[in-house]
Coordinates of C-alpha atoms in Angstrom, one line a residue:
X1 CA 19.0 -56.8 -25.1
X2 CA 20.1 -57.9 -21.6
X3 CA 17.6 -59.1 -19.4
X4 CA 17.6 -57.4 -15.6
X5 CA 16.9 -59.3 -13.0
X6 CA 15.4 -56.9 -10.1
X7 CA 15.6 -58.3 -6.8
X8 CA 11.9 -57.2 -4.6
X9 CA 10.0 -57.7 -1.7
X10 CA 6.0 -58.3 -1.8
X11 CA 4.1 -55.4 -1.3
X12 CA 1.1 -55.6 0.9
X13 CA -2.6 -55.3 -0.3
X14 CA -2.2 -56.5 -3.9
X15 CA -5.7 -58.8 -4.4
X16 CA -7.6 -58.0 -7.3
X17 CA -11.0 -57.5 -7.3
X18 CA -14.2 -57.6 -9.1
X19 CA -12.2 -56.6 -12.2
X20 CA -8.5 -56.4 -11.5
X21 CA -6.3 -54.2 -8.9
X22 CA -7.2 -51.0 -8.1
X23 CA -5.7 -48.4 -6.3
X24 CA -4.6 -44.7 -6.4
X25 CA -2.3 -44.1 -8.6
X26 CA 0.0 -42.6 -6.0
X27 CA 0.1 -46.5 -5.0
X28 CA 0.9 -47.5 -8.3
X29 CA 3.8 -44.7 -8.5
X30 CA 5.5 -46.5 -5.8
X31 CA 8.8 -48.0 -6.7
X32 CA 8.9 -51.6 -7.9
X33 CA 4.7 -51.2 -7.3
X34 CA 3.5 -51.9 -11.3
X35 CA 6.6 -54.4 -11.7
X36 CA 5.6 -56.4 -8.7
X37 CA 2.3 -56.8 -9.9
X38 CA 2.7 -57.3 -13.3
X39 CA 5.7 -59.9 -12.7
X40 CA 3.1 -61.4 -10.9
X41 CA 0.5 -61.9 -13.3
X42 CA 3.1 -62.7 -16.0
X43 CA 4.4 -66.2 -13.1
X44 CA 0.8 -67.1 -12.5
X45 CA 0.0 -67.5 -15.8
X46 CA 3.0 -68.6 -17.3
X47 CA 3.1 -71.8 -20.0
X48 CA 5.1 -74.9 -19.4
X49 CA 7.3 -74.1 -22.3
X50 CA 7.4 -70.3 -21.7
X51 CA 5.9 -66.9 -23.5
X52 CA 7.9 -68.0 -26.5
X53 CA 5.6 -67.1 -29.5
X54 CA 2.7 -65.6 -27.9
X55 CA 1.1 -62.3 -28.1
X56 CA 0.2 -59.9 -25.7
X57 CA -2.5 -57.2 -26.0
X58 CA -1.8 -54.1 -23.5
X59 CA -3.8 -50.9 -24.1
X60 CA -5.6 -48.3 -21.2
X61 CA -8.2 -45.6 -20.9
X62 CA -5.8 -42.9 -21.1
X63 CA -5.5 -41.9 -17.3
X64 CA -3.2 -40.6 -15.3
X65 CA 0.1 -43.1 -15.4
X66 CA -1.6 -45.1 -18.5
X67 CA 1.7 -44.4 -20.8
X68 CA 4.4 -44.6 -17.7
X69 CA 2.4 -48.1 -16.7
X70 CA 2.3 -49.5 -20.4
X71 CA 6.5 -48.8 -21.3
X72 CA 6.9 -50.7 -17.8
X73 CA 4.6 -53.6 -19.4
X74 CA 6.5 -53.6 -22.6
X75 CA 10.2 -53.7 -20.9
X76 CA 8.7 -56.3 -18.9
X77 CA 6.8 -58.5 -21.5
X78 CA 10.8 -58.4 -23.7
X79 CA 12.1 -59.5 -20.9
X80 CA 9.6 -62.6 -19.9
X81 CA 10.2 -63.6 -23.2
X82 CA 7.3 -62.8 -25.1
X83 CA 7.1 -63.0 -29.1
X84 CA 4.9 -59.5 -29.6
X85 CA 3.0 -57.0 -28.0
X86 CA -0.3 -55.0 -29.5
X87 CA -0.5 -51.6 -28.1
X88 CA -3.1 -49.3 -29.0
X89 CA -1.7 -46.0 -30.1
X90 CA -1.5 -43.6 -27.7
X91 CA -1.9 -46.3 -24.9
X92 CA -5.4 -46.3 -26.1
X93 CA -7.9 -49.4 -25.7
X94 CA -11.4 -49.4 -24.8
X95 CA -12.0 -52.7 -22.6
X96 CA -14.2 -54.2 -24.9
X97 CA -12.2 -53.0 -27.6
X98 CA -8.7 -55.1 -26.1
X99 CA -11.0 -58.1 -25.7
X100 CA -11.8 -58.2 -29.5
X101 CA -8.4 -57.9 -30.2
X102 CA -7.3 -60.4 -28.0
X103 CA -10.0 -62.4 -29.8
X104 CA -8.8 -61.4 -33.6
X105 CA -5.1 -62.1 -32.9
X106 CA -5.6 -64.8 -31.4
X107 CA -3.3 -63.9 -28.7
X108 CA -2.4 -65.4 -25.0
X109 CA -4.2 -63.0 -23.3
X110 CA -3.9 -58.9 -22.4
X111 CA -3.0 -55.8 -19.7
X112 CA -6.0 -54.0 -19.3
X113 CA -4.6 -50.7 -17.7
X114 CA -7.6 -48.8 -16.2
X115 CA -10.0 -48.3 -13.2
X116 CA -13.0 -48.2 -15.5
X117 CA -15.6 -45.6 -13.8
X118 CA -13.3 -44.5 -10.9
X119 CA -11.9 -40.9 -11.2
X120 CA -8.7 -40.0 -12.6
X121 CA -5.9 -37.3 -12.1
X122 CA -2.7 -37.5 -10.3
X123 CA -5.0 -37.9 -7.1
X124 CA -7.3 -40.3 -9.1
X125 CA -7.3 -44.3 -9.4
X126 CA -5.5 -46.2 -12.0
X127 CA -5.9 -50.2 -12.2
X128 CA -4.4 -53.5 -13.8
X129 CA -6.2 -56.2 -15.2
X130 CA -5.1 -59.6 -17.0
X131 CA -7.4 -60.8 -19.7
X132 CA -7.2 -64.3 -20.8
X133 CA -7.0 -65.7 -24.2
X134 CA -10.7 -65.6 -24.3
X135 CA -10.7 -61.6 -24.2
X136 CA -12.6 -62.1 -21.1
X137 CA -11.5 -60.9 -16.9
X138 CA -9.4 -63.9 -15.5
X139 CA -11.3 -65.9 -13.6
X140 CA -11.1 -66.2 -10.0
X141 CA -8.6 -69.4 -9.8
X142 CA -6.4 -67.1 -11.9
X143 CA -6.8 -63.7 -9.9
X144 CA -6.2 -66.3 -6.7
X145 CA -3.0 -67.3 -7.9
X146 CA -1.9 -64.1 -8.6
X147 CA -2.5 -62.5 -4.9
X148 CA -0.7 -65.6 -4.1
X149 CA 2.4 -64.7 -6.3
X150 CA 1.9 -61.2 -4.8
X151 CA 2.8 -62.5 -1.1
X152 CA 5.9 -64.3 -2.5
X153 CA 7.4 -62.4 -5.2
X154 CA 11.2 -62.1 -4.7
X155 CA 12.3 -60.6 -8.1
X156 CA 11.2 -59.2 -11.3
X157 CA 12.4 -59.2 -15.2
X158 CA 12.9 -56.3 -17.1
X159 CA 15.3 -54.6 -19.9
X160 CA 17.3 -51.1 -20.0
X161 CA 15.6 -49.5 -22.7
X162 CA 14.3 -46.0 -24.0
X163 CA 10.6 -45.1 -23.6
X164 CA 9.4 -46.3 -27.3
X165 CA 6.9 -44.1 -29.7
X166 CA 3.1 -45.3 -28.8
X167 CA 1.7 -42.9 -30.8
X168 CA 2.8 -43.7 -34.3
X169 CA 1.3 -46.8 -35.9
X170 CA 3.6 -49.9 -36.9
X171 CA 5.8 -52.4 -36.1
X172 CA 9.4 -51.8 -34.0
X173 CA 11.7 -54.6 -32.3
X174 CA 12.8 -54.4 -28.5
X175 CA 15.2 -57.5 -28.7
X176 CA 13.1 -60.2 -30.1
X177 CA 10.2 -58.5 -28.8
X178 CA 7.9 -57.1 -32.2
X179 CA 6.2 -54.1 -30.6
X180 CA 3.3 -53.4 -32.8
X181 CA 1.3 -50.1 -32.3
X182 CA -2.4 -50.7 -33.8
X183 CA -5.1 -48.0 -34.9
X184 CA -7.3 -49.1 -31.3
X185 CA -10.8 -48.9 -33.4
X186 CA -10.1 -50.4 -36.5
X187 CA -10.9 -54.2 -35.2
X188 CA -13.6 -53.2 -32.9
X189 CA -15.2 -51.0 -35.7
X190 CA -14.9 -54.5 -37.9
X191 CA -16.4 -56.3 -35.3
X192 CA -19.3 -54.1 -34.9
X193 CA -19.7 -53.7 -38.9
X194 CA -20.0 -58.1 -39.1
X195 CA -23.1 -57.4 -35.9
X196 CA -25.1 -54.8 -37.2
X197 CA -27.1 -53.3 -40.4
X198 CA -24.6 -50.0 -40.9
X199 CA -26.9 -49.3 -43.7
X200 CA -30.1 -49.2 -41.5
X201 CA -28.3 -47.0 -39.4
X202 CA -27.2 -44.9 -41.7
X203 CA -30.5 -44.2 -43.2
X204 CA -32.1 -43.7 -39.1
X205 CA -29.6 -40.6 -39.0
X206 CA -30.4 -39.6 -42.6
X207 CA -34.2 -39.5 -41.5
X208 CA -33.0 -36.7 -38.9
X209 CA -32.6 -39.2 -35.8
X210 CA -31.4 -36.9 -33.0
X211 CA -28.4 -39.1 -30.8
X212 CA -26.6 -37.5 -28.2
X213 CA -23.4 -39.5 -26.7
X214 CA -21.6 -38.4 -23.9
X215 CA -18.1 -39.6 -23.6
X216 CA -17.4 -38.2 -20.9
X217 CA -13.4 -37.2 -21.7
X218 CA -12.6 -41.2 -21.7
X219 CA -11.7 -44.2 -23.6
X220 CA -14.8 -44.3 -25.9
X221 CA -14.3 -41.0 -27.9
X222 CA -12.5 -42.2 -30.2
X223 CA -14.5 -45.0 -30.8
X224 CA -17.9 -42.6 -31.0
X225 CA -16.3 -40.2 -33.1
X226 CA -15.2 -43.1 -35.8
X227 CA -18.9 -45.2 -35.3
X228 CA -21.8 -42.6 -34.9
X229 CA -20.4 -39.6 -36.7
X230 CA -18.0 -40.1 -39.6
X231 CA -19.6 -44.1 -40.2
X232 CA -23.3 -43.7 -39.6
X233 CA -23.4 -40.1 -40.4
X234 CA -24.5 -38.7 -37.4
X235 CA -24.0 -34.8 -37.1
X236 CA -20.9 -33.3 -35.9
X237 CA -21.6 -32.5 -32.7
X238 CA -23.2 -35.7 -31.6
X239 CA -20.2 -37.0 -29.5
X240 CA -19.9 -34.5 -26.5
X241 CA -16.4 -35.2 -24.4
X242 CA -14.9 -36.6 -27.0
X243 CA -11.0 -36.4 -26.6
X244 CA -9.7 -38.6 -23.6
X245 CA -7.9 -37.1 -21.2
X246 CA -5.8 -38.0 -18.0
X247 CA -8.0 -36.5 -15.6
X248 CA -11.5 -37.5 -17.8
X249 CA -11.5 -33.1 -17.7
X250 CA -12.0 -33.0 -14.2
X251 CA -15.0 -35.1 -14.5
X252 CA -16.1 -38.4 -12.8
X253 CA -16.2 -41.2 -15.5
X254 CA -19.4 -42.7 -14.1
X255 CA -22.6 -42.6 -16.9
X256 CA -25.0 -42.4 -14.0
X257 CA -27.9 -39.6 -13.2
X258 CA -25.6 -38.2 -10.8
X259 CA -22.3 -37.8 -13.1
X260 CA -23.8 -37.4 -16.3
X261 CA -26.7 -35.1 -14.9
X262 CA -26.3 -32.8 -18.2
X263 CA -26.7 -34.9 -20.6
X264 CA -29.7 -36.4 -18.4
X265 CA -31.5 -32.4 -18.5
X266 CA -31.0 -32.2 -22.1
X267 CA -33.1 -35.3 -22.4
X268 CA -35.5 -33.7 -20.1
X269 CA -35.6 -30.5 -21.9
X270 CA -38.2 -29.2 -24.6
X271 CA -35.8 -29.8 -27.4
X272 CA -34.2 -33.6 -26.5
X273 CA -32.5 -35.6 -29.4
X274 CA -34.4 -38.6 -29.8
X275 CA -32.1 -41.1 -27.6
X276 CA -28.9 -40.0 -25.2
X277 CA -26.4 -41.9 -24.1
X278 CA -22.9 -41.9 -21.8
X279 CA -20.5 -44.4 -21.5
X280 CA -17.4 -44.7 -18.7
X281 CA -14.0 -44.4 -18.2
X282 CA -12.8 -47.8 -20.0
X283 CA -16.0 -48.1 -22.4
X284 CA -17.8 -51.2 -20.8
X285 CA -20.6 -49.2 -19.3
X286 CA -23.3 -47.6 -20.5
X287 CA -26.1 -45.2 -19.9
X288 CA -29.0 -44.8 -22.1
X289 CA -31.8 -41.6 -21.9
X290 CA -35.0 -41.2 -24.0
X291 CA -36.7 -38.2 -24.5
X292 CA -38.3 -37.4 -21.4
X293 CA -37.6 -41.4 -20.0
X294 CA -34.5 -42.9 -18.2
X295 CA -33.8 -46.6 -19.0
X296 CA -32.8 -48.2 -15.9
X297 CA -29.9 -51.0 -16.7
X298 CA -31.7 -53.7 -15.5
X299 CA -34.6 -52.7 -17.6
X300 CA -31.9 -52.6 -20.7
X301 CA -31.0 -55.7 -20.4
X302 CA -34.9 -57.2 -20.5
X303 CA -35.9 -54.8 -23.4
X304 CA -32.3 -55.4 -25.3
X305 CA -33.3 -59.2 -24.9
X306 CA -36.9 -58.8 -26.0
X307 CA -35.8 -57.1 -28.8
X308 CA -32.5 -58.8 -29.7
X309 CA -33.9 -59.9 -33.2
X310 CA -34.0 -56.5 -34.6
X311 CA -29.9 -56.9 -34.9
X312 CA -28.7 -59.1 -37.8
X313 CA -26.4 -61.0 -35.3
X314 CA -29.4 -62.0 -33.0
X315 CA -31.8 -62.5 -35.4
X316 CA -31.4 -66.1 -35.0
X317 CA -32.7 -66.0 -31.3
X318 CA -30.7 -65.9 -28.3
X319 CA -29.3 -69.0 -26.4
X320 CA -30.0 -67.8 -23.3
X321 CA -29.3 -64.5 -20.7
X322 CA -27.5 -64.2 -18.2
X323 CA -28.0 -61.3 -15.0
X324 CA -25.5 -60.9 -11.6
X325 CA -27.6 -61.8 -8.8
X326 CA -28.4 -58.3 -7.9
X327 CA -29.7 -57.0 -11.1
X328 CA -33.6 -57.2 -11.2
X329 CA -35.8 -59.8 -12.5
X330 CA -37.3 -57.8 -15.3
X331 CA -35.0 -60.4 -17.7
X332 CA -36.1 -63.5 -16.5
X333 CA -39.5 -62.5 -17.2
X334 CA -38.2 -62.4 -20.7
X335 CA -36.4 -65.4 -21.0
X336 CA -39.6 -67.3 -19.2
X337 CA -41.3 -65.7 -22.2
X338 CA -38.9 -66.6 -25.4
X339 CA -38.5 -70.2 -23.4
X340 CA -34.9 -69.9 -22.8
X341 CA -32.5 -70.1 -20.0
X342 CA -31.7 -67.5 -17.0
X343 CA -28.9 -67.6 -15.5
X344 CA -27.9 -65.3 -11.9
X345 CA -24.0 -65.2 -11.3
X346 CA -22.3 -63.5 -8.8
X347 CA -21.5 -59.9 -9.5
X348 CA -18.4 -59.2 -11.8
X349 CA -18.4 -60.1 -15.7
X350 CA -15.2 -62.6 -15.4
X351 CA -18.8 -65.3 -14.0
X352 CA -20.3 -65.0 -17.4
X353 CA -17.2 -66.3 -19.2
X354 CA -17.5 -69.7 -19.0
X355 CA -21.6 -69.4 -20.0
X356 CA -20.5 -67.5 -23.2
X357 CA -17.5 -69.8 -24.0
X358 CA -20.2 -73.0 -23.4
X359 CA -23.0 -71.3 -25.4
X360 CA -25.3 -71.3 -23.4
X361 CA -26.1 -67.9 -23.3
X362 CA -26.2 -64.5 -25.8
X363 CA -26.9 -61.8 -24.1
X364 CA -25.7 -60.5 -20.3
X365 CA -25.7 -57.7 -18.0
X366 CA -25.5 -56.3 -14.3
X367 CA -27.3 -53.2 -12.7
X368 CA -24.2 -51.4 -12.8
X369 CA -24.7 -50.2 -16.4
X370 CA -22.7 -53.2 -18.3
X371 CA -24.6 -55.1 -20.7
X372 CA -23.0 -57.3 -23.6
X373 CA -22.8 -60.3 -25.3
X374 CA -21.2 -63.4 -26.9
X375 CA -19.0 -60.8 -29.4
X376 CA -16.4 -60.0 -27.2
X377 CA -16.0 -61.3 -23.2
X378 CA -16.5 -57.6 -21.9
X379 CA -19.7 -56.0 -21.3
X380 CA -19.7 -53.0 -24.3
X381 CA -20.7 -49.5 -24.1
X382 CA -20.9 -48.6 -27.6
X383 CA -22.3 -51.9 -28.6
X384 CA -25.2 -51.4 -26.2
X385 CA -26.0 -48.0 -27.9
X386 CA -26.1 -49.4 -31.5
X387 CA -28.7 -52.5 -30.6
X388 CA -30.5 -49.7 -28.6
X389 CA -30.3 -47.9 -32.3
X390 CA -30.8 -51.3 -34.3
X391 CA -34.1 -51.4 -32.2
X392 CA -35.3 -48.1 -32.6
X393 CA -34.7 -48.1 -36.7
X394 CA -36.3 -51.4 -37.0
X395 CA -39.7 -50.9 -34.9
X396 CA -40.0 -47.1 -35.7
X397 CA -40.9 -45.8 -32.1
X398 CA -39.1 -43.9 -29.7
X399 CA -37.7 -44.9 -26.5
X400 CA -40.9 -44.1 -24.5
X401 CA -43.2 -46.5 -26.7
X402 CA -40.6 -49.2 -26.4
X403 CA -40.3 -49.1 -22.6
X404 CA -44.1 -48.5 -22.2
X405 CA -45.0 -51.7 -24.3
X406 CA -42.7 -53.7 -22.6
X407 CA -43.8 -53.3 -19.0
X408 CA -47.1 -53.6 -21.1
X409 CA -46.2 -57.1 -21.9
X410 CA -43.7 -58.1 -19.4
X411 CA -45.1 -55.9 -16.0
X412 CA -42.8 -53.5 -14.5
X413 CA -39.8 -54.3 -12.1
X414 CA -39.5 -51.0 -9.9
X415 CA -35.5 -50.9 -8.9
X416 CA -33.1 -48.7 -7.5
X417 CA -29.8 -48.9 -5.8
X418 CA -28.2 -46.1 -3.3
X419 CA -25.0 -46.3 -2.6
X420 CA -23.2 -44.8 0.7
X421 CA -19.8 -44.2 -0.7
X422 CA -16.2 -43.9 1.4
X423 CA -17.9 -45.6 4.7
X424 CA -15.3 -46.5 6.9
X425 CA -14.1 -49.8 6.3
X426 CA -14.5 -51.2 9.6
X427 CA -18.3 -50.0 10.2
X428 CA -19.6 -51.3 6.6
X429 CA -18.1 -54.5 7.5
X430 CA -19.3 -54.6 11.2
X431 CA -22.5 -53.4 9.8
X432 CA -22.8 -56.9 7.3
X433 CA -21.3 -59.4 9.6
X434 CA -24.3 -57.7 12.1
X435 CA -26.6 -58.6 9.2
X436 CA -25.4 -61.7 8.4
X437 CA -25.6 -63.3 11.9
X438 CA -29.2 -62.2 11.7
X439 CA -30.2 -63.7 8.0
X440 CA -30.7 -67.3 9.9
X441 CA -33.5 -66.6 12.2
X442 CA -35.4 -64.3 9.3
X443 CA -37.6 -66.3 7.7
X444 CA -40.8 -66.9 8.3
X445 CA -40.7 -63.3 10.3
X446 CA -42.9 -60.1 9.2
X447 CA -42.0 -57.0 9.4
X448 CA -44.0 -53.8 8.3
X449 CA -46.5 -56.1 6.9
X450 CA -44.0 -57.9 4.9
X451 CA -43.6 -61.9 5.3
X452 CA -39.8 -63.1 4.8
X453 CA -39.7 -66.0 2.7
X454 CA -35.2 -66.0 1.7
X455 CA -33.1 -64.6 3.6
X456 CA -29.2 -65.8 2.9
X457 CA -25.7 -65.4 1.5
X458 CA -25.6 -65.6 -2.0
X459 CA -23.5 -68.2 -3.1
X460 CA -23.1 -69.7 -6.8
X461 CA -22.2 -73.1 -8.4
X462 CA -20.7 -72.5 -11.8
X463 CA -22.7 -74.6 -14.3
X464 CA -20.1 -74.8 -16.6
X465 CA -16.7 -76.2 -14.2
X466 CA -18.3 -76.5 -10.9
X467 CA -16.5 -73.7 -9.3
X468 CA -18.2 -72.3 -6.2
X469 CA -18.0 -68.4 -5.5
X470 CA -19.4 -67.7 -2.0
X471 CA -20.1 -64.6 -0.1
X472 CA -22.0 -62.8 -2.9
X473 CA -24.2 -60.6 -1.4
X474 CA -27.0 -60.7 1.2
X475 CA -30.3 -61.1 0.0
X476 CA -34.1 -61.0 2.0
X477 CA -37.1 -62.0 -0.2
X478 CA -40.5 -61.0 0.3
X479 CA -43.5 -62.6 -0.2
X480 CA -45.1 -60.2 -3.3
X481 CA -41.7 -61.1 -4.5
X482 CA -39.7 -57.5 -3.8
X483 CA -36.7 -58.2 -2.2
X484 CA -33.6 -56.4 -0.8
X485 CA -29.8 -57.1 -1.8
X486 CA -26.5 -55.6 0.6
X487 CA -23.1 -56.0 -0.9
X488 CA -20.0 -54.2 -0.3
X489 CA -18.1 -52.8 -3.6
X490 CA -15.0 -54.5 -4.8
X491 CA -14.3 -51.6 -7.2
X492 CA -13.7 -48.6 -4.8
X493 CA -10.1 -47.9 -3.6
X494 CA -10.4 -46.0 -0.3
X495 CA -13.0 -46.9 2.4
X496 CA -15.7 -49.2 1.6
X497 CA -18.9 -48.6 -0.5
X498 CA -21.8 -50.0 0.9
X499 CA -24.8 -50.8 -2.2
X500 CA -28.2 -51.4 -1.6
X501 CA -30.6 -52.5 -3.7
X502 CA -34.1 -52.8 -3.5
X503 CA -36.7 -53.9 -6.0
X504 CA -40.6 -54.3 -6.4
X505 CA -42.9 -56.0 -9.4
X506 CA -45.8 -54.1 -10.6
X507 CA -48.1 -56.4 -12.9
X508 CA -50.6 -53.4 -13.2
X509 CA -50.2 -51.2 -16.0
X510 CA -52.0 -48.3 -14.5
X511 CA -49.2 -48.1 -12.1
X512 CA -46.0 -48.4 -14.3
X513 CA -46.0 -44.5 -14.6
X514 CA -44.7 -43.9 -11.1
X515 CA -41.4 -42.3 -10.1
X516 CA -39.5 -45.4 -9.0
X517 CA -38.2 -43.8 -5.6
X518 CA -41.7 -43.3 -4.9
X519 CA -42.9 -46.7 -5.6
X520 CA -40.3 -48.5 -3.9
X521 CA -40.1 -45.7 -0.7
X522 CA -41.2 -48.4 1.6
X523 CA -38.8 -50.7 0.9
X524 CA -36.4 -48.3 1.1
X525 CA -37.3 -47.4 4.6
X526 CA -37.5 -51.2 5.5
X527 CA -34.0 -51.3 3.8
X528 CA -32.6 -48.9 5.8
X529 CA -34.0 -49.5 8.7
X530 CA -33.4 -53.9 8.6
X531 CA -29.9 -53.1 8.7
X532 CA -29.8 -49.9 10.9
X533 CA -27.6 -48.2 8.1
X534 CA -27.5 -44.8 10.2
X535 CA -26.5 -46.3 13.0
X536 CA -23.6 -47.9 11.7
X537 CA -22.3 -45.7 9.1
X538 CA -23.7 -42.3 10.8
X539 CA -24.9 -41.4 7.2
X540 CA -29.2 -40.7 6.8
X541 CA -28.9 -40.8 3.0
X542 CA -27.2 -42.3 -0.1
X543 CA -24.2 -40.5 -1.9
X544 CA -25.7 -41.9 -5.1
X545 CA -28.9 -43.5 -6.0
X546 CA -29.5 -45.0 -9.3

């Protein structure tokens, strides 16, 4: 095997963010485009004494360019010297899924090829990640030095070699690279067999439990297919969107009321299983319907924590939860109760690394649908589901009953988040700087009755090492304790997205019945209008609310 040393230039725009380096995938078709960036990771990250010996775990959600990307990897990984490669057949790894394995193997660390909830297709998104060898997103010294080895990059190593089988499992040699392709379930289906009672479950579905999981023609069919139906004994029938494709069939990948909207009316219907849920492109998020009820994901995350116990693996207690800053408060309230530790981190999963490494927390989870804990260093789609099932088998009620008595006990946080997608880059920015310049001079001013008591830039001091992450968000506190949170999206690949999200507690159970758009529809107005979205972005409504 001769090693090729391809001489480059850097390529413009290559920062990762939230979770990696997204872009179309007609960027990442460019020539020298996946080496550059890859080459890169594989320099910022290198040992002292080399890749001699180590593993690397490379697997992808099946999109468009996932195979084409992953031989590039695998050339690339022979010729930076690396002992072996796991591949999941077919080019197949959910993201939770490639963090366990990085985590059972023991290995250096992983390529997670995937834009997780962005579309796919030959005029979709594709994305690259590095995992370290904690199964968890790189943090952001790491992503730093990578952008940095981006701007400087002069060549990259590779070998002359045929396109080898992904699809068939077992072991073959590139040089003295062991290319081993691995059945992508089989440790994540250990994993979640060692967490929770497979028997319990079982005996839910044998009772007639109704489940309804969309997979929405990505990375967790598989994984459904192998869990709910032939191990729990769910019907056939119960995955929907089971096969991944390339172009997730046409379909945005984003388990939200908006993109899952049929699974959200069967719910709605006269004949509803008894719990539905969706999960995205790459299997971290998730989305979870009762009969008749949508579970916000912040509420998840509180009632998942409340009811932790219920799941042989938690029924010790938790250590502690952790939320990104603008996910609501419903979980503190929690925490406060069980007299444990809250953390809020910046948004992005890679800031709850080093609080699961340091145990200080258990459980985890952002608005944006991810929730997880200290099993892997991913939030998990299918995991959520099967403690959202763990919970329903153990106290016997349905979703309803079990959202109803927790706002019961806890009060209700009203939330919502509307999102004004594709804005042109240059008026979301203008449009926060504008805000930004304003946030000093805020408090201790009303408006529409309301009394400012925070207004700033969210910034965070890791407990753990120390780092500091600043620029996190922009945040205005009330005085009944609502609030309103402005970020842009680092996860979007053309234009910018602008989120907002707004939030209001309700102690008073007589009021926790209330659609929350109504509830929180003068906020929203003050949202709008504190930050004169119309005016800047010419749009009068969000693209998505959730």
């Amino acid at each position: 095997m001769i090693v090729t040393r391809v001489t480059t230039t850097p390529i413009a725009g290559m920062k990762p963010g939230t979770s990696g380096l997204r872009k179309k995938v007609a960027e990442f078709s460019r020539p020298h485009y996946v080496e550059n960036f890859v080459q890169s990771v594989f320099d910022a990250v290198r040992p002292e004494a080399g890749f001699g010996g180590l593993t690397l775990v490379v697997g992808g959600d099946g999109r468009f360019h996932n195979r084409e990307a992953i031989q590039t990897v695998i050339r690339m990984a022979a010729a930076n010297g690396f002992a072996r490669v796991l591949v999941g057949a077919g080019g197949i790894l959910s993201t939770p899924a490639a963090s366990c394995v990085i985590r059972a193997h023991q290995a250096f660390g992983g390529l997670i090829l995937s834009a997780s909830h962005n579309p796919g297709g030959p005029d979709g998104d594709f994305g690259i990640k590095f995992n370290a060898a904690n199964g968890g997103p790189a943090p952001e010294r790491v992503t730093d030095a990578i952008h940095a080895r981006t701007l400087a990059i002069t060549e990259y190593l590779t070998v002359d070699t045929p396109d080898l089988d992904l699809d068939t499992p077992g072991t073959r040699a590139l040089g003295s690279l062991a290319v081993e392709v691995v059945d992508p379930v089989a440790d994540y289906l250990a994993l979640m067999q060692r967490l929770f009672d497979f028997d319990a479950l079982r005996a839910l579905f044998a009772r007639g439990f109704r489940l309804r999981f969309d997979a929405m023609h990505a990375v967790t069919g598989p994984y459904a297919h192998a869990i709910f139906e032939r191990e729990l004994g769910a019907p056939a029938g119960t995955v929907l969107n089971g096969t991944p494709l390339p172009d997730f069939g046409g379909h945005h990948p984003d388990p939200n009321l908006v993109h899952a909207r049929a699974l959200y009316d069967e719910m709605m219907g006269p004949d509803a299983p008894d719990l539905g849920a969706a999960s995205d492109g790459d299997g971290d998020r998730n989305l979870i319907i009762g009969r008749g009820i949508f579970v916000s994901p912040s509420d998840s995350l509180a009632m998942l924590a409340a009811n932790a116990r219920c799941a042989p693996a938690y029924a010790q207690g938790l250590a502690g939860v952790a939320r990104s800053m603008p996910t609501s408060a419903a979980v503190d309230r929690v925490a406060q109760a069980l007299g444990i530790p809250c953390y809020e981190t910046p948004t992005g999963w890679k800031f709850f690394g080093n609080l699961l490494d340091a145990g200080r927390i258990t459980l985890c989870g952002e608005e944006s649908a991810g929730t997880g804990s200290d099993h892997v260093r991913e939030k998990d789609g299918v995991w959520a589901v099967l403690l959202w099932l763990s919970i329903l088998a153990t106290r016997g009620q349905s979703v309803r009953e079990i959202a109803e008595s927790h706002w019961a006990t806890y009060g209700r946080h009203y939330y919502t988040r509307h999102d004004y997608e594709d804005v042109e880059t240059e008026a979301a920015q203008g449009l926060m700087e504008h805000l930004l310049s304003r946030l000093p001079h805020m408090p201790g001013e009303s408006i529409a009755g309301r009394r400012i008591v925070l207004a700033d830039d969210f910034a965070y001091t890791d407990p753990v090492d120390g780092s500091v992450s600043k620029h996190q968000g922009l945040r205005i506190g009330f005085h009944d304790g609502s609030r309103i949170v402005y970020r842009l999206s680092g996860t979007g690949t053309s234009g910018a997205t602008l989120r907002v999200y707004i939030e209001r507690f309700e102690p008073d159970p007589a009021r926790h019945g209330l659609d929350p758009q109504t509830a929180l529809a003068p906020l929203i107005t003050l949202a709008r209008d504190i930050a004169g979205i119309p005016a800047w972005t010419g749009r009068e409504a969000p693209d998505v609310i959730t």
